[in-house]
Short mmCIF file of C-alpha atoms in Angstrom, two decimals:
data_model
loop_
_atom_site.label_atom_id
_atom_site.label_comp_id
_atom_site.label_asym_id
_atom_site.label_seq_id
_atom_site.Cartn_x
_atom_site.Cartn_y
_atom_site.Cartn_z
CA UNK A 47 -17.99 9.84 -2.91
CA UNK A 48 -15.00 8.68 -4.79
CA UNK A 49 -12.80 8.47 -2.32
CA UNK A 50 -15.55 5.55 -1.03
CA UNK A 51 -14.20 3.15 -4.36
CA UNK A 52 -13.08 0.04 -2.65
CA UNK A 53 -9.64 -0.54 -2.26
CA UNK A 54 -9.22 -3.11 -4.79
CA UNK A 55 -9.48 -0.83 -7.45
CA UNK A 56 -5.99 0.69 -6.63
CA UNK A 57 -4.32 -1.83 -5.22
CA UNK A 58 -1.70 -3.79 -6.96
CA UNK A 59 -0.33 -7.22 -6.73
CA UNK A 60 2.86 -7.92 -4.18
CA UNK A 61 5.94 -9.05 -4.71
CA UNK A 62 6.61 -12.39 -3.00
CA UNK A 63 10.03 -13.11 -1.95
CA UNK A 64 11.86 -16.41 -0.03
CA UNK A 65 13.23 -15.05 3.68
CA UNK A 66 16.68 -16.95 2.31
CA UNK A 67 17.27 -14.13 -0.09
CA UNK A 68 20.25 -11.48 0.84
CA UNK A 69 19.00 -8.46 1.85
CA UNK A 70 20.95 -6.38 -0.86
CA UNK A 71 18.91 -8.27 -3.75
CA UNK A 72 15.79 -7.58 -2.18
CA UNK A 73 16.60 -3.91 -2.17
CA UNK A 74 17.32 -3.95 -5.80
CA UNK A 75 14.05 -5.37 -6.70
CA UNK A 76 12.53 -2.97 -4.50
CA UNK A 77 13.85 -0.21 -6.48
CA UNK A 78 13.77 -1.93 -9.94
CA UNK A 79 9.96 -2.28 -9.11
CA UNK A 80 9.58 0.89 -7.36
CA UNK A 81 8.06 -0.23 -4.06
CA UNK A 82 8.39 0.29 -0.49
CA UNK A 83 7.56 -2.93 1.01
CA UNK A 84 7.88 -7.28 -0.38
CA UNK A 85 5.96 -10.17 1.16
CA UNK A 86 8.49 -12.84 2.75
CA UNK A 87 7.60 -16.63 2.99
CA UNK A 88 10.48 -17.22 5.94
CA UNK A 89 11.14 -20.13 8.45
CA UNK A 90 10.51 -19.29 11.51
CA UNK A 91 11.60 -22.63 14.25
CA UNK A 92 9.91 -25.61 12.33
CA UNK A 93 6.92 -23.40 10.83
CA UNK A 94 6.66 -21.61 7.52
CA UNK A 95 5.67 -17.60 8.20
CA UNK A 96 4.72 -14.46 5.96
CA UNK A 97 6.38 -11.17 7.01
CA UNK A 98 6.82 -7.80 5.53
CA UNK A 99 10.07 -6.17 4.87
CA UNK A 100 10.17 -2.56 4.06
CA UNK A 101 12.50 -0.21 2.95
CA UNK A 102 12.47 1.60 6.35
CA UNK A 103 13.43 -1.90 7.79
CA UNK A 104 16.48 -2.19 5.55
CA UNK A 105 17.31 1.14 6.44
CA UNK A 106 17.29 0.50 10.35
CA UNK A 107 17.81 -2.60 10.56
CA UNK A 108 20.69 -3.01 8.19
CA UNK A 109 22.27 0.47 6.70
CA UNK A 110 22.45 2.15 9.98
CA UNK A 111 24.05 -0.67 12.34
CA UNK A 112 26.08 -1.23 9.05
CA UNK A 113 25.52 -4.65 8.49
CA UNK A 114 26.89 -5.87 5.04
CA UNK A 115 23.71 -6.16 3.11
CA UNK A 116 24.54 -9.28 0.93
CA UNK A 117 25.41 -11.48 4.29
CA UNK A 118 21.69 -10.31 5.47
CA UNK A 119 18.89 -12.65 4.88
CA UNK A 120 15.54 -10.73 4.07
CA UNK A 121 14.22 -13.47 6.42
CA UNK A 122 15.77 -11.93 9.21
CA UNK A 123 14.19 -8.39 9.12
CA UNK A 124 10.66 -9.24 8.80
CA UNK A 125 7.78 -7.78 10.42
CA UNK A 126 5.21 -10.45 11.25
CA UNK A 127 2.66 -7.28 12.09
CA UNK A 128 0.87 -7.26 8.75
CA UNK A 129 -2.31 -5.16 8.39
CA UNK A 130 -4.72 -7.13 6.70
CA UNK A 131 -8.09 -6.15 4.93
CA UNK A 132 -10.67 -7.75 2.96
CA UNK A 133 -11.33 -6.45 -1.17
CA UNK A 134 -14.31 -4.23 0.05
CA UNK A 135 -13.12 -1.64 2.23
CA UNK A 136 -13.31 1.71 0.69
CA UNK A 137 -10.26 4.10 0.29
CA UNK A 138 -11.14 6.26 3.46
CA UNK A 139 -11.29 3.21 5.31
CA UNK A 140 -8.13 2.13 4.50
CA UNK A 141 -6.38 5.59 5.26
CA UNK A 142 -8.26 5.86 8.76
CA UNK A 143 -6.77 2.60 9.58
CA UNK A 144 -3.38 3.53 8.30
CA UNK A 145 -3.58 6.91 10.21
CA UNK A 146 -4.62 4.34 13.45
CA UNK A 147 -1.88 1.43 13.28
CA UNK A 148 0.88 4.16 11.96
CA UNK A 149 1.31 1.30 9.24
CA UNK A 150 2.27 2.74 5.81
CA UNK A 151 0.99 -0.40 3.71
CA UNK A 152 -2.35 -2.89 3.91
CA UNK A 153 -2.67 -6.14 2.26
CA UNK A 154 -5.82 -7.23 0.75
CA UNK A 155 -6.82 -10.52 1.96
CA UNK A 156 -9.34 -12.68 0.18
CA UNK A 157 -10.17 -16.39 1.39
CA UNK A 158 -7.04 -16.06 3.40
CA UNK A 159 -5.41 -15.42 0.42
CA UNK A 160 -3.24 -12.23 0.12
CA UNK A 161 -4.57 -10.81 -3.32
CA UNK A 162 -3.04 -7.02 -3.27
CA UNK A 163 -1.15 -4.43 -1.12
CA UNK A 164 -1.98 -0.64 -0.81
CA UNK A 165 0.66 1.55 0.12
CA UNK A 166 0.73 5.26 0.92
CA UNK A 167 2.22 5.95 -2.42
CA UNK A 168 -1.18 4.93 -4.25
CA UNK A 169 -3.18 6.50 -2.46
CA UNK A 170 -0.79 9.78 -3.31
CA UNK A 171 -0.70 9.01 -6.53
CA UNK A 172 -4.30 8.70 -6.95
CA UNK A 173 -5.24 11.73 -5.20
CA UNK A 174 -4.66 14.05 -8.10
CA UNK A 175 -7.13 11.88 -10.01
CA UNK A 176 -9.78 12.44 -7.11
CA UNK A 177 -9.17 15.85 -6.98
CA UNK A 178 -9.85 16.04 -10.95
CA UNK A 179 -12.93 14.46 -10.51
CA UNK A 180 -13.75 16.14 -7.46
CA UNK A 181 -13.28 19.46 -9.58
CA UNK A 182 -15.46 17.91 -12.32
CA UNK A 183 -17.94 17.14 -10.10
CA UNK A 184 -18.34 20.76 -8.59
CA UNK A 185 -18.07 22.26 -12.49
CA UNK A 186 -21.27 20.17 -13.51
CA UNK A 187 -22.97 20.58 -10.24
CA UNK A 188 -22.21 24.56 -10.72
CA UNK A 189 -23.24 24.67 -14.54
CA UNK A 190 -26.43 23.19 -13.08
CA UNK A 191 -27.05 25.81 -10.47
CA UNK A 192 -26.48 28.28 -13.30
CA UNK A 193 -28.93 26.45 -15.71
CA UNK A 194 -31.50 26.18 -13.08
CA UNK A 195 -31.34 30.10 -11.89
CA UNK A 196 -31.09 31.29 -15.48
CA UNK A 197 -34.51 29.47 -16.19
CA UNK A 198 -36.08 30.79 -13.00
CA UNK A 199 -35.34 34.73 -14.40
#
């Protein structure tokens, strides 16, 4: 089935910020590069850490207790909860794991090495395309059908 195409093939690579940058400049990029969600490399005590911040996060977090987002370090709205998944899980996988955790983005991790990031949005956006092929799939298997029953009369 299509929707069985591992993950990598929609995934795409994630932007990689420092936890020291304001929060306002990390929403720009967000929206320059139309995504919901960056990777932050933050201190946390004496140890280097990788977070997620998303736009939600900005958005509760900073917006609605009205925090002025250029004093805000990205750093300090991270999420350390990252869903991680290795290149070969398949697209249903990924969305019944979503649909489990309630998280809205999965990283793809290869020799502990963060390679990609799915969000929700590409699997939307690719769901047309699986529908189209979907549809194409049925036409053929129908024209077959047809072939077939013509032949037997």
């Amino acid at each position: 089935m299509v929707a069985d195409i591992p993950v990598i093939m929609i995934m795409k690579e994630p932007i990689i910020v420092s936890g020291n940058i304001p929060v306002y400049e990390v929403a720009k990029l967000m929206v320059k590069q139309n995504t919901p969600c960056v990777l932050v490399v933050y201190e946390k005590g004496s140890r280097e850490k990788i977070g997620v911040a998303k736009d939600e996060d900005i958005v509760r977090k900073v917006i609605v207790r009205k925090l002025p987002m250029d004093k805000v370090k990205i750093g300090e709205i991270v999420s350390e909860d990252i869903l991680k998944v290795p290149p070969d899980k398949t697209i249903t996988e990924i969305l019944e794991l979503m649909k489990k955790t309630g998280k809205r983005e999965v990283f793809i991790v290869d020799k502990d090495e963060i390679i990609g990031v799915v969000t929700e949005e590409e699997i939307i956006n690719i769901s047309p395309e699986l529908l189209n092929t979907l549809k194409d799939l049925i036409d053929y298997l129908l024209k077959i059908v047809d072939d077939v029953l013509k032949e037997e009369k």
